[in-house]
Coordinates of C-alpha atoms and ligand atoms in Angstrom, one line a residue:
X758 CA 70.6 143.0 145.8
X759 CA 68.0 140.1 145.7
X760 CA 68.3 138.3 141.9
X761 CA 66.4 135.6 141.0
X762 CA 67.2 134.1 137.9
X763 CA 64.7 131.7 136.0
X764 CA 65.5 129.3 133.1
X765 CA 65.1 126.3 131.6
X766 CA 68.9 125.1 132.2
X767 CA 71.9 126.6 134.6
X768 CA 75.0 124.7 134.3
X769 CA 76.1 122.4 135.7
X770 CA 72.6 121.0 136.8
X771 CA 71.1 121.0 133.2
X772 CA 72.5 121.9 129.8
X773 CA 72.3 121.6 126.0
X774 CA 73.5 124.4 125.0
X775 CA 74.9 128.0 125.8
X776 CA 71.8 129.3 128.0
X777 CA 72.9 126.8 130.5
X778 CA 77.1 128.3 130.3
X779 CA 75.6 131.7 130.3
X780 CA 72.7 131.4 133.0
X781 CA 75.1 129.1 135.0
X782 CA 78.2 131.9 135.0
X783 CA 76.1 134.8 135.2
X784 CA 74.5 133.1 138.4
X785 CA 78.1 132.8 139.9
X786 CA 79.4 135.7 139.1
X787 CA 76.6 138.0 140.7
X788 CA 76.8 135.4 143.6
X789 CA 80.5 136.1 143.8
X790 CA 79.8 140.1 143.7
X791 CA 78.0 139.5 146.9
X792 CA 74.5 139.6 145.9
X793 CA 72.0 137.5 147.0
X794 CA 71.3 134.8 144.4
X795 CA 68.6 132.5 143.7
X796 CA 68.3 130.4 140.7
X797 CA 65.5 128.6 139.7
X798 CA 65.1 125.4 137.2
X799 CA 63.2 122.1 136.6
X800 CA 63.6 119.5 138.8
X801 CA 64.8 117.8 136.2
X802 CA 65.6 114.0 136.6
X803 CA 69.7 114.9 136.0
X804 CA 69.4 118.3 138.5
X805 CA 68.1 115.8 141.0
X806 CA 70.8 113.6 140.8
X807 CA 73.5 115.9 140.7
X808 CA 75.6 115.5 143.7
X809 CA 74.8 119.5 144.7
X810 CA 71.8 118.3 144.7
X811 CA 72.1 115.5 147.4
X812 CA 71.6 118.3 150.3
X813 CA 68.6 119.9 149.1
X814 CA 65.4 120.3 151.6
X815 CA 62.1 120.3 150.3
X816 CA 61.0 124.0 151.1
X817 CA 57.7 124.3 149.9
X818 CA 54.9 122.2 148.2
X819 CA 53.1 123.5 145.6
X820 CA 49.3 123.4 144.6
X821 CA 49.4 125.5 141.0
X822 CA 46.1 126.5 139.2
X823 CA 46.4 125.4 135.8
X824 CA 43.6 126.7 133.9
X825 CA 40.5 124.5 135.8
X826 CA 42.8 122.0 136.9
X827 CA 45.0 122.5 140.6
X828 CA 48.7 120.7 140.3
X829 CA 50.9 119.5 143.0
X830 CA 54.6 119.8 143.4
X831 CA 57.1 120.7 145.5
X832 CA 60.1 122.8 145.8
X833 CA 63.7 121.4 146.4
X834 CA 66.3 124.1 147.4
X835 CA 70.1 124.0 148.1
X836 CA 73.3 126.1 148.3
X837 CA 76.1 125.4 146.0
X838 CA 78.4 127.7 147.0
X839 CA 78.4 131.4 149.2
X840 CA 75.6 133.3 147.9
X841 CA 73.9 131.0 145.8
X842 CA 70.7 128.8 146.0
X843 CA 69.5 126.8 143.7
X844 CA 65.6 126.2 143.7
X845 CA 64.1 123.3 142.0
X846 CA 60.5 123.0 140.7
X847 CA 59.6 119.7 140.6
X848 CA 56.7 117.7 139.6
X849 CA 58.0 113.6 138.5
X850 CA 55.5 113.8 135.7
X851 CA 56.7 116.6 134.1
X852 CA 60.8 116.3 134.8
X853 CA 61.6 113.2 135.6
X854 CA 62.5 113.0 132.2
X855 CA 66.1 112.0 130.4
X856 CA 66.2 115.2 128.2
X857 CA 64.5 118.6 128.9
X858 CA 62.5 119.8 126.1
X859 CA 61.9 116.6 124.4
X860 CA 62.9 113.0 122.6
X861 CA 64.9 113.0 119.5
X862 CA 63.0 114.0 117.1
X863 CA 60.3 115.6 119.2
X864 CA 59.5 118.1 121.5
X865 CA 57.6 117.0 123.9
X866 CA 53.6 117.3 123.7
X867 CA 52.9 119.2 127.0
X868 CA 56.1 121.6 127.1
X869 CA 53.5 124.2 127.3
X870 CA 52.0 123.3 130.7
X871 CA 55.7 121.9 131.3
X872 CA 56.8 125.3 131.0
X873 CA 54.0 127.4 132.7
X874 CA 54.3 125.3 135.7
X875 CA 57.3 126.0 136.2
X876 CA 57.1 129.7 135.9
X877 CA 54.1 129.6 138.3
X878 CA 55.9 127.1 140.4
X879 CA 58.7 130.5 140.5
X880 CA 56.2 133.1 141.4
X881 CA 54.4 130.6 144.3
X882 CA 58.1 130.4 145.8
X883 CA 58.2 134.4 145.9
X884 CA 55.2 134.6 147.5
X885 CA 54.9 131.7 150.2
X886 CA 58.7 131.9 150.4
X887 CA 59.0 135.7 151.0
X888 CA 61.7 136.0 148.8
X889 CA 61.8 139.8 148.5
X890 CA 63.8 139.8 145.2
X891 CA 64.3 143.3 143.6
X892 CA 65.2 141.6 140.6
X893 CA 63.3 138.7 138.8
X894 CA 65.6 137.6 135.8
X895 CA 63.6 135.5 133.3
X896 CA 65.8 133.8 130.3
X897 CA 64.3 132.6 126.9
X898 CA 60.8 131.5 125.9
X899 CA 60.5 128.4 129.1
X900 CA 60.7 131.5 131.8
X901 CA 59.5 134.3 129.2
X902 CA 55.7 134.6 131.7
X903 CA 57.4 135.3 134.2
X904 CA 57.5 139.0 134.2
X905 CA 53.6 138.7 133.7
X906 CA 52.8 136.5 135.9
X907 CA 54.8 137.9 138.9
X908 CA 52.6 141.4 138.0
X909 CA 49.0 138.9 138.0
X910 CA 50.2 137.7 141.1
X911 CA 50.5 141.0 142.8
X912 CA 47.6 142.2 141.7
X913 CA 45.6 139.6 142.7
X914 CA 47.2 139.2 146.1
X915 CA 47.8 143.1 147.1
X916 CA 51.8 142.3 147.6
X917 CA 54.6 142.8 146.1
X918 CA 57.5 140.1 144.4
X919 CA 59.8 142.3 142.5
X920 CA 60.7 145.1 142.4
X921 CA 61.7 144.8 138.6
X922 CA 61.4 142.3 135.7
X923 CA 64.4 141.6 133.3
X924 CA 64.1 139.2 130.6
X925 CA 67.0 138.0 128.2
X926 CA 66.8 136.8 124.7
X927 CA 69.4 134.0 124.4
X928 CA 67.8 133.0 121.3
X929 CA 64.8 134.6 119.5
X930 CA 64.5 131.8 116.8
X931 CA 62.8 129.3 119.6
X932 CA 59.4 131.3 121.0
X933 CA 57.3 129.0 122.1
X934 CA 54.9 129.1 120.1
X935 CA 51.6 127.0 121.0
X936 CA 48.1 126.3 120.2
X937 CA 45.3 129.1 121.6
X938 CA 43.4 127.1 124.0
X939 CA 46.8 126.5 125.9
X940 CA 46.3 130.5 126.8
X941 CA 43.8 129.0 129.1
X942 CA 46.6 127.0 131.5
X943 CA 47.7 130.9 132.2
X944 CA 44.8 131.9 133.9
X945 CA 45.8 135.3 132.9
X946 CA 43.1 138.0 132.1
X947 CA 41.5 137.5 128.6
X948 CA 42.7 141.5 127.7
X949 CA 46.5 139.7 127.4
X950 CA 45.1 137.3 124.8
X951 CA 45.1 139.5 122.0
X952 CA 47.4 141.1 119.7
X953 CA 48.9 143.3 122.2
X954 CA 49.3 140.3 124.5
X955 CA 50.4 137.1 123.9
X956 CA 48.6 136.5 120.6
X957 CA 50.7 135.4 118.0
X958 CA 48.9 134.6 114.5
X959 CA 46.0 132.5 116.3
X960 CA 48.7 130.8 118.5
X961 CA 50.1 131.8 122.0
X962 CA 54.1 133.0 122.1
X963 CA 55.1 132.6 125.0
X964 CA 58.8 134.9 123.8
X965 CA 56.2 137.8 123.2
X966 CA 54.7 137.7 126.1
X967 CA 58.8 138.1 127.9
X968 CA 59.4 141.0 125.2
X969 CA 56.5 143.4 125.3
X970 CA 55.9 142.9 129.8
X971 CA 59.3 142.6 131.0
X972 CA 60.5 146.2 132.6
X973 CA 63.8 145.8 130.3
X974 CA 64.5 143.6 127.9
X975 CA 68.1 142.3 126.9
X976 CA 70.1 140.4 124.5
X977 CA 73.2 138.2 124.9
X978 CA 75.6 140.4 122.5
X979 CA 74.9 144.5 121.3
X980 CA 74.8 143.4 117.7
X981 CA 72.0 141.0 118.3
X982 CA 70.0 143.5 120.2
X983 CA 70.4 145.7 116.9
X984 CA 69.5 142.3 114.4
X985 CA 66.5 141.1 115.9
X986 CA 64.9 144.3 115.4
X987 CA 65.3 143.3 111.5
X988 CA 63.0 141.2 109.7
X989 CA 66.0 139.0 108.6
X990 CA 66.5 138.3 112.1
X991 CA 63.6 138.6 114.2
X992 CA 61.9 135.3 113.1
X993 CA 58.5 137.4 113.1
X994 CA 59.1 139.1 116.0
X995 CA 61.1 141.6 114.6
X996 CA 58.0 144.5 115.3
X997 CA 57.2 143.4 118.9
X998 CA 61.2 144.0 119.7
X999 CA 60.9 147.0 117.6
X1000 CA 57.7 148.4 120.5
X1001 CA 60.0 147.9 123.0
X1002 CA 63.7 149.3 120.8
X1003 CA 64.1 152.4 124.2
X1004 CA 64.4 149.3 126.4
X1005 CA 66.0 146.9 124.8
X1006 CA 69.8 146.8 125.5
X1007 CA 72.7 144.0 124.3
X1008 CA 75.6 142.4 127.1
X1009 CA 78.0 140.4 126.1
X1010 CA 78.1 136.9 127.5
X1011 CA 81.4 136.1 128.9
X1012 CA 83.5 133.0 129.5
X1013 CA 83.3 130.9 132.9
X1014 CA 87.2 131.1 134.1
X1015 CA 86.6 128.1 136.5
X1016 CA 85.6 126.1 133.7
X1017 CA 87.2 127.4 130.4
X1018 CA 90.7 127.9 131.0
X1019 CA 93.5 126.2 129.5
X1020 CA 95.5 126.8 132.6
X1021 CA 93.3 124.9 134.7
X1022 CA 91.9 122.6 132.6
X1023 CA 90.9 119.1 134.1
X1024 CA 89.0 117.2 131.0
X1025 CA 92.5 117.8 129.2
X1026 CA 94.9 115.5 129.1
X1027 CA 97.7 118.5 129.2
X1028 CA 97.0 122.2 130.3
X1029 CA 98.9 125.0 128.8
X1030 CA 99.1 129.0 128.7
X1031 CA 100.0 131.8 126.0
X1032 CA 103.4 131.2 128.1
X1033 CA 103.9 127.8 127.3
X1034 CA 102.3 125.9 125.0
X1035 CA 103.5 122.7 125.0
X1036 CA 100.8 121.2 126.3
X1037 CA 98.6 122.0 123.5
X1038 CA 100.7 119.9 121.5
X1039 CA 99.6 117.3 123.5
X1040 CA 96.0 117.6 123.2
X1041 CA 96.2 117.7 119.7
X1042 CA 98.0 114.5 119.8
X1043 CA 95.5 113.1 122.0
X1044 CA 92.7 114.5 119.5
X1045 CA 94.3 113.1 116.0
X1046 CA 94.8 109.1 118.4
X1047 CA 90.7 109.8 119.4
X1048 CA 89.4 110.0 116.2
X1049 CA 91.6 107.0 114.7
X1050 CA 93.8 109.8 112.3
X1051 CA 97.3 109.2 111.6
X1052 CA 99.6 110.4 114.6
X1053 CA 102.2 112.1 112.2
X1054 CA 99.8 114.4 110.7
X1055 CA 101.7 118.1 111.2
X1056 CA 98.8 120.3 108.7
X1057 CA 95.9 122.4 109.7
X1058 CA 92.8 120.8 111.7
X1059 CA 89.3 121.9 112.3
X1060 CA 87.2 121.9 114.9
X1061 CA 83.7 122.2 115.2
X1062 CA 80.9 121.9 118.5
X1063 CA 77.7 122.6 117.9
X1064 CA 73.9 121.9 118.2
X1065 CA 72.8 120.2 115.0
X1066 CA 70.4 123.1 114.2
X1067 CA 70.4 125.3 110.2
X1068 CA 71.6 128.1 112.8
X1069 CA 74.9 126.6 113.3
X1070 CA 75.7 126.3 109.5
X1071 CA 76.4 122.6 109.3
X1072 CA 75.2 122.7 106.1
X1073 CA 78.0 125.1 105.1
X1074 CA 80.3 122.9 106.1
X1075 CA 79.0 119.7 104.1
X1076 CA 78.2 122.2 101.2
X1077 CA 82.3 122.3 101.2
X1078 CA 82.7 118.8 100.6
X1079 CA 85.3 119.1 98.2
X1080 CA 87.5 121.4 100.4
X1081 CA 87.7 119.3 103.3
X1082 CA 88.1 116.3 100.7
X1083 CA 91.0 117.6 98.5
X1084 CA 92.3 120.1 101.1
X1085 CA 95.4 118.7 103.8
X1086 CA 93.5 119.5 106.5
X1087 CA 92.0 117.4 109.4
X1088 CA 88.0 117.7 110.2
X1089 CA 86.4 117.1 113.8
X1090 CA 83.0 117.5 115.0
X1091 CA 81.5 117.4 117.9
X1092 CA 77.1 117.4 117.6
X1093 CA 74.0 116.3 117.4
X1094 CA 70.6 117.1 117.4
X1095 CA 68.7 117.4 113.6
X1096 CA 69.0 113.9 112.3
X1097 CA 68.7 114.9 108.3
X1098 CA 72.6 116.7 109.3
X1099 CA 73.5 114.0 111.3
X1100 CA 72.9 111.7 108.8
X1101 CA 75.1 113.9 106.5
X1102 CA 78.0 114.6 108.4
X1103 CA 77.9 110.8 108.8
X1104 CA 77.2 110.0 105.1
X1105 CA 80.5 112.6 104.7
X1106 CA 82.6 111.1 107.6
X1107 CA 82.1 107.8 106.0
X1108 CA 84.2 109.2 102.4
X1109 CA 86.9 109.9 104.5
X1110 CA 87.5 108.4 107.9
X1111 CA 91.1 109.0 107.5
X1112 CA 91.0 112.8 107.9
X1113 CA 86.9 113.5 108.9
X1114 CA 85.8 112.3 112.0
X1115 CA 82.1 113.0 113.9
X1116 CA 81.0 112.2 117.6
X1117 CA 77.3 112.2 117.2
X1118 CA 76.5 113.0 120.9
X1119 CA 76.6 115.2 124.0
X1120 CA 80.4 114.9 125.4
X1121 CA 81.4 117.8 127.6
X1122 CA 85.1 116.6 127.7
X1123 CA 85.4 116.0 124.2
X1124 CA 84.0 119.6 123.5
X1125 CA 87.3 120.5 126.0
X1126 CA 89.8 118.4 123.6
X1127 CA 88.1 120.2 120.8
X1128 CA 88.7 123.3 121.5
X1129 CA 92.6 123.0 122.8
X1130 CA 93.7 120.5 120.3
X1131 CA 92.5 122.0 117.0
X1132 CA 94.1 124.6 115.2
X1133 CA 90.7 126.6 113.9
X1134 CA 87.6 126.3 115.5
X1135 CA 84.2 126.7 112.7
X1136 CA 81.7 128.2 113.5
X1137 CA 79.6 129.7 110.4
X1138 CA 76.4 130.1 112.2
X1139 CA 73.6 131.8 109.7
X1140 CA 72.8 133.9 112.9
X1141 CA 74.1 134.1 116.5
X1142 CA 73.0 135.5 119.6
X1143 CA 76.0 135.0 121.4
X1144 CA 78.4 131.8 121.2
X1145 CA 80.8 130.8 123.5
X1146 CA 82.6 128.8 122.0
X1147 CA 84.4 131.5 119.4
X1148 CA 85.5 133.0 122.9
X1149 CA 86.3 129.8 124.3
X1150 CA 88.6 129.2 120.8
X1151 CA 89.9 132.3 121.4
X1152 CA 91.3 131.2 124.7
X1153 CA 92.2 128.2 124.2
X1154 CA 94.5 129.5 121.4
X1155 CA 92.8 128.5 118.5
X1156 CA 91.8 130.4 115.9
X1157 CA 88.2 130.8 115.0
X1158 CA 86.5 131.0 111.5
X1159 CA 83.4 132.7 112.1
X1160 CA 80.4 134.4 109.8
X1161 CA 79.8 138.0 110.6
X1162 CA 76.8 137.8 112.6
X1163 CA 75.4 138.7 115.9
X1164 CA 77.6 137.9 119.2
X1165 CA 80.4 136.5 116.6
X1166 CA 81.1 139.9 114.8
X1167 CA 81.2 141.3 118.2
X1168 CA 83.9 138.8 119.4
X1169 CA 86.0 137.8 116.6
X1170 CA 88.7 140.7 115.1
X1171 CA 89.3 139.8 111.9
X1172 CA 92.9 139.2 111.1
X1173 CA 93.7 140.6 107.1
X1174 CA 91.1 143.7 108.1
X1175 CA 92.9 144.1 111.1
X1176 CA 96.7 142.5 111.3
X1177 CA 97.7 144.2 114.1
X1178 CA 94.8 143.1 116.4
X1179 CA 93.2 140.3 114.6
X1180 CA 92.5 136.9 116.0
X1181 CA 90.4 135.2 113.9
X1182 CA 88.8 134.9 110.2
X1183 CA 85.2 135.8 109.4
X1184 CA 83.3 135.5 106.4
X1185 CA 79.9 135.8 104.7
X1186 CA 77.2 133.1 106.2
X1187 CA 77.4 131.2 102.8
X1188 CA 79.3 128.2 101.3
X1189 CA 81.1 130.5 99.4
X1190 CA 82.0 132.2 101.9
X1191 CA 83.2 130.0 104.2
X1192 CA 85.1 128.5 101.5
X1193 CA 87.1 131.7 100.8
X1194 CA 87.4 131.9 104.6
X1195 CA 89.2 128.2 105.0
X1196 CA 91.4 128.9 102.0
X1197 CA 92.4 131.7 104.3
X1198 CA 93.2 130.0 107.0
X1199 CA 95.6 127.5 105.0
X1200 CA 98.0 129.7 104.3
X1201 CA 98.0 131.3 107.5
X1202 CA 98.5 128.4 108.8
X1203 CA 101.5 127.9 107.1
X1204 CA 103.0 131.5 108.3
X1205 CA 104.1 130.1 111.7
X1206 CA 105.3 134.1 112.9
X1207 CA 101.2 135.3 112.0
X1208 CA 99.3 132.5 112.8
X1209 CA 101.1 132.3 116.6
X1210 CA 100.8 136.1 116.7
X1211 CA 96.9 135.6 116.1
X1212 CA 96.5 132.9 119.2
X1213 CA 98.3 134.6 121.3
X1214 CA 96.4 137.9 120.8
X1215 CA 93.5 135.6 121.4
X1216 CA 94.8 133.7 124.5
X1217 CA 95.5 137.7 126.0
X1218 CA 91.9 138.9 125.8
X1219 CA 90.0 139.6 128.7
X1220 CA 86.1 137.9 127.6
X1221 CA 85.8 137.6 131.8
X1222 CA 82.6 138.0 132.9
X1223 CA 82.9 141.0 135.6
X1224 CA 82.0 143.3 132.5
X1225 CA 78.5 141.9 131.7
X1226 CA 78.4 141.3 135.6
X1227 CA 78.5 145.1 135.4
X1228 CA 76.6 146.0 133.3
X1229 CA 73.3 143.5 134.2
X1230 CA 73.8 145.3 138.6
X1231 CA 73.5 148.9 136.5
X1232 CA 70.7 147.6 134.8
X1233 CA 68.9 146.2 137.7
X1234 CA 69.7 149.0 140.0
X1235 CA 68.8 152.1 137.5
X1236 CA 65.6 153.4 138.1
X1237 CA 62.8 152.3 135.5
Ligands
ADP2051 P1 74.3 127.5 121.5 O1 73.9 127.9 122.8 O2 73.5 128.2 120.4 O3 74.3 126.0 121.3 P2 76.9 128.5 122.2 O4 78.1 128.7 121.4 O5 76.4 129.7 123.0 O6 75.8 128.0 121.2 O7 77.1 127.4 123.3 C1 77.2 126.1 123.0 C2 77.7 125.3 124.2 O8 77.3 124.0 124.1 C3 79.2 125.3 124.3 O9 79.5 125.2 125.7 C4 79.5 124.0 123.6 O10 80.7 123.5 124.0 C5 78.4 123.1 124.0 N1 78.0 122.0 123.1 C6 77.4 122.0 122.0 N2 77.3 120.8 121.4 C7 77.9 120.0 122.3 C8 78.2 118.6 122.3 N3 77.7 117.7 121.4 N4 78.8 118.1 123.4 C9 79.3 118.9 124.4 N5 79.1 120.2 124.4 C10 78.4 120.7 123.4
GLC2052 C1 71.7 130.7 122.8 C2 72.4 131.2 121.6 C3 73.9 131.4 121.7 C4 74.3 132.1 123.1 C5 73.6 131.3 124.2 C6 74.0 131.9 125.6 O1 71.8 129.3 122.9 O2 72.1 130.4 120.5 O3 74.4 132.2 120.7 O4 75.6 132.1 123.2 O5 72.2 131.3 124.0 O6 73.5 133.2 125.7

């Protein structure tokens, strides 16, 4: 088949998050399944310097209508690997940027257009490029027109781009969500600016638009498919994924092998399997020397990585002040992004340097060291889509503490509901709960026989991703 993929970030060209693991794996794996694969991003300033990136050809330039206005760009193209091209949309003023969707604090003020030229930058490239895709694979709010604009664009032209639309919600909580008159940068018939269009409250969401006109709709775990269907997790959209609950269906994320494997691991100073696990030892050593704790220190620690968002439950964490105070137990974490939490977790670190310890930034190989040298990973996200890094934990031999939520409840086997096949502790998205979850974790950590019996229950499951790799060619390839 013919898949083009569209998002705002593919790893390893662009990332902040997960969408850029998931979008990046899922690319490669199809790719690797024979397919023909095309992924498409921002030519962002970092995707351009990427040394992939050094052999790209300018295909096509670009002249997109933006409501009155015509904009010029081009289109960068290379081939990472068999299979695989990656397409770049680029446009200096709108990418040549040092972050994608914004500065600090800030989203940027014209992620809108940002956004729309790049999804009509994608559909210009089907049509002058010929691409012939059966599939068009749009990911999260940045390429959620796609699936309408692709249709606009074969109307208006008499031809025809793709032979079906998929879009995936990696995260309903971010819509893009922006004033009316930006419906007018769309140039998309005034019927679709309405409630059963893209309409949202007097504003434009961009998310609905993906939801209600894509030919299926999916979501990065089952239970999430089920939860945003909810008003407790639909973040208002709850009704429009409701219209569309025949088509929408949930796949599991998986885990890159290439890239999260403790067997192969470069960014770790050791690498180490459920065989032999001396050389997690070692990255635990080399994680208490990195954040200045004392090298003797034999009790539990905790790790955490995660976006500085209220999804990820930061706030759960400092609400448990006096655990992580009073408790023996070791606390790193690995984020940024909000600056209130950051400013917390550093007001926090600061009470306790000794044992808490916070790298306020974007560091891929510290997330690595994370992740093989604790012993629990925390992850008490208020909701979750997905998450990798439960599954990376889980690899990597180290337990995870998660809430029961989303893509984490369908991960995580918790280990007193199920000793036999447990690997991990979950618990109520609260401070209470996480409390009772920690002081859980304590004493397993203390029962040498059960808590090695847990990671090595982890370290044998199969999160791989040739099953969602399956399950997204039945999807495409099943008639509509
Ligand atoms: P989300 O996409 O909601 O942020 P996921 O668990 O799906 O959550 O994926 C998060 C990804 O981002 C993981 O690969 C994680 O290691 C990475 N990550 C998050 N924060 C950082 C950071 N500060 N430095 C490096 N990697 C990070
Ligand atoms: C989003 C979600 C996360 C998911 C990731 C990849 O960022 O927040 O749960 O794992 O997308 O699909």
């Amino acid at each position: 088949m013919k898949i083009v993929h569209a998002a705002s970030e593919a790893f390893p060209y662009m990332k902040t998050g997960g969408l850029a693991d998931a979008v990046g794996a899922m690319a490669g794996a199809l790719a690797d399944k024979g397919h023909d694969v095309a992924v498409f991003l921002p030519g962002y300033r970092a995707a351009l310097a990427h040394p992939d990136a050094a052999q790209a050809e300018r295909k096509l330039r670009l002249k997109i209508e933006m409501g009155n206005d015509f904009i010029a760009g081009d289109v960068r193209v290379f081939s990472p690997r068999k299979n695989l091209r990656v397409f770049l949309i680029c446009r200096e003023e709108y990418f040549d940027r040092s972050a994608p969707y914004g500065n600090g604090e800030r989203d940027y003020e014209d992620n809108a257009d940002r956004f729309i030229f790049f999804c009509k930058g994608v559909v210009e490239t089907l049509r002058l490029a010929d691409l012939q895709a059966d599939v068009v694979h749009a990911h999260d709010w940045q390429a959620a027109l796609l699936p309408l604009l692709v249709r606009e664009a074969e109307r208006r032209h008499n031809v025809t781009l793709a032979l079906k639309t998929i879009f995936t919600i990696h995260n309903i909580a971010y819509q893009g969500l922006f004033p009316a008159p930006t419906f007018a940068r769309t140039n998309l018939p005034d019927e679709l600016n309405n409630i059963d269009g893209l309409e949202y409250y007097s504003q434009i969401n961009l998310m609905k638009g993906g939801i209600l006109f894509a030919d299926r709709v999916t979501t990065v775990s089952p239970r999430y498919a089920q939860e945003i269907q909810t008003p407790e997790f639909g973040c208002g959209l709850d009704g429009v994924a409701q219209t569309r609950a025949d088509d929408i269906v949930g796949l599991l994320n998986g885990v890159d092998a290439a890239v999260w494997n403790p067997a192969i691991d470069a960014l770790l100073p050791a690498r180490y399997s459920s065989a032999n696990m001396a050389g997690k030892q070692v990255c635990r050593a080399e994680l208490l020397k990195r954040c200045g704790f004392a090298a003797n220190y034999s009790g539990p620690i905790y790790g955490m990585v995660a976006r500085f968002t209220e999804q990820k439950g930061v706030n759960l964490v400092l609400e448990n002040r006096n655990f992580f105070l009073s408790a023996e137990c070791r606390l790193v974490v690995l984020g940024s992004g909000d600056k209130a939490l950051e400013d917390a977790m550093h007001a926090f670190t600061a009470e306790a340097p000794q044992k808490i310890s916070l790298s306020a930034r974007l560091d891929e190989a510290m997330s690595h060291l994370i992740e093989a040298g604790s012993d629990f990973f925390l992850m008490p996200s208020r909701f979750e889509p997905c998450g990798l890094n439960q599954m990376y934990s889980q690899v990597y031999g180290t337990v995870p503490i998660v809430s029961r939520v989303g893509g984490l409840a369908d991960t995580v086997i918790d280990l007193d509901e199920q000793p036999a096949t447990g690997t991990g502790l979950m618990c109520a998205p609260t401070a209470v709960g996480l409390r009772a979850a920690m002081q859980r974790a304590q004493t397993l950590f203390v029962d040498r026989r059960r808590y090695s019996a847990a990671q090595q229950r982890g370290m044998a499951r199969d999160f791989g991703w040739a099953t969602a790799a399956k399950g997204y060619e039945k999807l495409y390839s099943d008639s509509l």
